[in-house]
Coordinates of N, CA and C in Angstrom, one line a residue:
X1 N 124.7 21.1 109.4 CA 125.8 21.9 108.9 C 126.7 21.2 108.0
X2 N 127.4 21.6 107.2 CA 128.2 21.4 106.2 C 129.9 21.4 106.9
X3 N 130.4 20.3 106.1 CA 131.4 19.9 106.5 C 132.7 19.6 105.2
X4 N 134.0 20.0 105.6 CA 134.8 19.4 104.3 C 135.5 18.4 105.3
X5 N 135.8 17.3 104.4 CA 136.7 16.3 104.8 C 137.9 16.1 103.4
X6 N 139.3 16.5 104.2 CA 140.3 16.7 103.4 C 141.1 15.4 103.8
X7 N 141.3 14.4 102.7 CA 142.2 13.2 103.0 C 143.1 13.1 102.1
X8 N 144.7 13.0 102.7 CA 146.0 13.3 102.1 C 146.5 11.9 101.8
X9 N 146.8 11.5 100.6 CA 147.0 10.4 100.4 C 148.6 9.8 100.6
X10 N 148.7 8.5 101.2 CA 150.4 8.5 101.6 C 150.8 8.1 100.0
X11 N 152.1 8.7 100.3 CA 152.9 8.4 98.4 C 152.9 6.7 97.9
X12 N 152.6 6.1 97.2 CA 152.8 5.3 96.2 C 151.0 4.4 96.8
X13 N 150.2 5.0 97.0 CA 148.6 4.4 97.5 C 148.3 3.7 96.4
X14 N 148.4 4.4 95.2 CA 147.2 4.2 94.0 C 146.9 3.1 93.8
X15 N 147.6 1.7 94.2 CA 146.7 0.5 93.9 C 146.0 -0.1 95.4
X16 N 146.4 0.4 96.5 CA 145.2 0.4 97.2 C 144.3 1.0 97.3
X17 N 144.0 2.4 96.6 CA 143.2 3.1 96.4 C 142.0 2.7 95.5
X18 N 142.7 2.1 94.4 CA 141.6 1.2 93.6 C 141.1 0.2 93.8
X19 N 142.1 -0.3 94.7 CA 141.1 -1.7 95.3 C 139.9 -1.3 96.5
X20 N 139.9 -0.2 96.8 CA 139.3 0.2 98.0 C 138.0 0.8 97.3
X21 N 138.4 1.7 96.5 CA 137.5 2.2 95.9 C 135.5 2.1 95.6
X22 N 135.5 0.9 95.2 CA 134.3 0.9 95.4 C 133.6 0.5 96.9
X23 N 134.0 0.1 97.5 CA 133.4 0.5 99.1 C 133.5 1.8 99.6
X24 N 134.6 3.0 99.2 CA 134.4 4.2 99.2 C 133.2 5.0 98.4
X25 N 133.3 4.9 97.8 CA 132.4 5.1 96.7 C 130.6 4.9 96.7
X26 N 130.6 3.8 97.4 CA 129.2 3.3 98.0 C 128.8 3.8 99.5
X27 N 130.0 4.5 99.9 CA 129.6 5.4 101.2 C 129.4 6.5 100.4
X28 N 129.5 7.2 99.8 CA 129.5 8.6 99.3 C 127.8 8.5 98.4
X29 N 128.2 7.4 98.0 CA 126.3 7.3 97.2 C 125.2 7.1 98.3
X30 N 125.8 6.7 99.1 CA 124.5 7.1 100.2 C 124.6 7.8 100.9
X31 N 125.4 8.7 101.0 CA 125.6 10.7 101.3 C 124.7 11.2 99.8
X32 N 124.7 11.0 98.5 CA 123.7 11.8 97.6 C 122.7 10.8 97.7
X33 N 122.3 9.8 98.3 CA 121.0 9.3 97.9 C 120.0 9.9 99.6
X34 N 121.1 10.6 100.6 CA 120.2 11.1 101.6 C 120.2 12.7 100.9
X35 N 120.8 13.1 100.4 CA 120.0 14.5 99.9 C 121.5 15.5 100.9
X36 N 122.6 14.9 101.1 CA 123.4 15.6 102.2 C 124.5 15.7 101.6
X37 N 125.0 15.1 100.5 CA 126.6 15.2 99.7 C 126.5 16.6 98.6
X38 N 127.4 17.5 99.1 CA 127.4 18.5 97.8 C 128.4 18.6 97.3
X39 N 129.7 18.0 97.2 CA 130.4 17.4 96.1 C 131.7 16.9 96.7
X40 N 132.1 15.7 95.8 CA 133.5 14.8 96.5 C 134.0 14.3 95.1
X41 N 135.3 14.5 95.6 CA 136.2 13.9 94.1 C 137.8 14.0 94.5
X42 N 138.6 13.3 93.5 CA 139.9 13.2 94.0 C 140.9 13.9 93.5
X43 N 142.3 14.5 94.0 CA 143.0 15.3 93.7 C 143.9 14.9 92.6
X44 N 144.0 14.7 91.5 CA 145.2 13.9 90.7 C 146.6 14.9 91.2
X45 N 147.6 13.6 90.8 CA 148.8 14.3 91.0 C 149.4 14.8 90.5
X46 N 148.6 15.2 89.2 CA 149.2 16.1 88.0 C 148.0 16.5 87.3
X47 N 148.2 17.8 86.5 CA 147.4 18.5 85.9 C 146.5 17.7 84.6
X48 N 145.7 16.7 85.2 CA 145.2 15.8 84.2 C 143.7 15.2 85.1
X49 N 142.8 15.3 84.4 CA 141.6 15.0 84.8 C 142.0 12.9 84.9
X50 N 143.0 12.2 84.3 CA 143.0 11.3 84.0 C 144.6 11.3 84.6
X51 N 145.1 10.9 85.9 CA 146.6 11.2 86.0 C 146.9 10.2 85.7
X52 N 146.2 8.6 85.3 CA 146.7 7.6 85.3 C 147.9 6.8 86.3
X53 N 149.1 6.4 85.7 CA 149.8 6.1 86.9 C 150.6 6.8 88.2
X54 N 150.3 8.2 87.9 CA 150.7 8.9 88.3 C 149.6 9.3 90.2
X55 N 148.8 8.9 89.6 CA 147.9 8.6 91.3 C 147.0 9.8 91.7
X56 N 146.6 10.0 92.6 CA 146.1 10.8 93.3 C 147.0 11.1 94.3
X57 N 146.4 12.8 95.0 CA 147.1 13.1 96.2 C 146.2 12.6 97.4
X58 N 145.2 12.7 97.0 CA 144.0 12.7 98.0 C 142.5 13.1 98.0
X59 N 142.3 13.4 98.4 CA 140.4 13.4 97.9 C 140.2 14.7 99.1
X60 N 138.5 15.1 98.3 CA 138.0 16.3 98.9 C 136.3 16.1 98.9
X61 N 136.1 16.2 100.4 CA 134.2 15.8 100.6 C 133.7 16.7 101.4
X62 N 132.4 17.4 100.6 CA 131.9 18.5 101.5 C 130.5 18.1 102.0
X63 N 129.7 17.7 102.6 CA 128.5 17.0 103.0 C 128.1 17.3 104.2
X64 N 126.8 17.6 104.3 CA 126.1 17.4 105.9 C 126.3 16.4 106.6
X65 N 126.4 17.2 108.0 CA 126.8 16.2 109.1 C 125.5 16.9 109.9
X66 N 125.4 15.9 111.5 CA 124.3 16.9 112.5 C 125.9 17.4 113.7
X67 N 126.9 17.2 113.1 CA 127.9 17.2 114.5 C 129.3 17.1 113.6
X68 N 130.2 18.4 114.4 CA 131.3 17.6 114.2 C 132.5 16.7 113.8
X69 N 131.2 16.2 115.4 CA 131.9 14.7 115.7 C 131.3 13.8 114.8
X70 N 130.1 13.9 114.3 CA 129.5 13.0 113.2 C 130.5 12.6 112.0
X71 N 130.8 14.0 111.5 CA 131.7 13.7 110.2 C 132.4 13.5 110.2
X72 N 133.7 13.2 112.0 CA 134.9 12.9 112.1 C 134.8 11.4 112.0
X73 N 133.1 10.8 112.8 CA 133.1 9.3 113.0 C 132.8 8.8 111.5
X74 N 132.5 9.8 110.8 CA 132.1 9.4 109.4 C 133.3 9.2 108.6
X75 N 134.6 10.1 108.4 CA 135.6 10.0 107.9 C 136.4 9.1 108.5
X76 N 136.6 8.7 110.2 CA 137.3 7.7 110.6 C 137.1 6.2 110.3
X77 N 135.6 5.9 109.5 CA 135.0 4.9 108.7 C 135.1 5.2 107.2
X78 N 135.7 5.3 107.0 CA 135.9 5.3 105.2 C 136.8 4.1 105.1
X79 N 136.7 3.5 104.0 CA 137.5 2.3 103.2 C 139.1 2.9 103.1
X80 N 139.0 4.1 102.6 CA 140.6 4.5 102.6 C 141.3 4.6 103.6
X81 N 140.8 5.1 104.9 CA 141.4 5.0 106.3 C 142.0 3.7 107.0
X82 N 140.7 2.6 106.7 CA 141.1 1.6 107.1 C 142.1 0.7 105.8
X83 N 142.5 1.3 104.8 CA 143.5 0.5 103.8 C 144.6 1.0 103.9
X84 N 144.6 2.1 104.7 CA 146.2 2.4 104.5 C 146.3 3.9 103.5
X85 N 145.4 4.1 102.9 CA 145.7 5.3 101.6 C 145.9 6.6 101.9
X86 N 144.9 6.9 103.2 CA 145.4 8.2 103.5 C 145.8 8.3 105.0
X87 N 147.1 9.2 105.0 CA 148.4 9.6 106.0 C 147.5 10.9 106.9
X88 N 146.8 11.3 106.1 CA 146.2 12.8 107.0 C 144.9 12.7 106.9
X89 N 143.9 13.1 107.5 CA 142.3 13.6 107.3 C 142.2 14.5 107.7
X90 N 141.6 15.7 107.6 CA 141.2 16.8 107.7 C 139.6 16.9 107.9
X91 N 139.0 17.0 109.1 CA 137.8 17.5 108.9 C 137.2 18.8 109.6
X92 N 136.4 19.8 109.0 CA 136.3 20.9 109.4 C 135.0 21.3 109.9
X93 N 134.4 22.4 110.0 CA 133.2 22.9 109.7 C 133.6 23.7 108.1
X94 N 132.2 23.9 107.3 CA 132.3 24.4 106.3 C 131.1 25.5 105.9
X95 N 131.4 26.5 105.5 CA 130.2 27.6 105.3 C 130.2 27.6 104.0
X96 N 129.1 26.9 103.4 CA 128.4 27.4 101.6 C 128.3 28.9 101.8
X97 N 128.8 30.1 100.6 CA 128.7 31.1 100.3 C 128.2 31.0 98.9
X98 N 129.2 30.4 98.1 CA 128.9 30.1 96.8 C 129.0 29.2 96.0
X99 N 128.1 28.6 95.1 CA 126.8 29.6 94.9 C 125.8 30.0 95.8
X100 N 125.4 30.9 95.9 CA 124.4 30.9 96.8 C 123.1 30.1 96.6

């Protein structure tokens, strides 16, 4: 089943976030290299594909889990969790409608 994992980033993160980053990043590549990630990326905190110093709010991951509790233990292991960057997680179940 499909899952979203919604992570709210605490205010002034952005240079932990970069430092964290590629160990984030190399968990998510092996969510698309199993065939299970259908799309993750981060929220800028302003209407800019590039917010620069202005940061992120937080990030958005929608991926197969078999449980869950799989994708909660998945999200409670992320690099950002354990650095401090994000204040909230959010993990749900999630129903693909569209695209079909």
């Amino acid at each position: 089943m499909l899952y979203v994992i919604i992570g709210e980033d605490r205010p002034n993160s952005l240079g932990a976030r970069l430092e964290a980053r590629p160990a984030h990043a190399a968990r998510l590549k092996v969510l698309q290299e199993e065939g299970r990630m259908i799309l993750a990326g981060p929220c800028p905190a302003i209407d800019s594909p590039d917010p620069g110093p202005a940061g992120f709010t937080g990030s958005l991951i929608v991926a197969e889990f078999a449980s869950l509790d799989a994708a909660r233990a998945w999200a409670d292991a992320d690099p950002y969790v354990a650095a401090g960057i994000y204040a909230k997680v959010i993990v749900k179940p999630f129903k693909r409608v569209w695209p079909a």
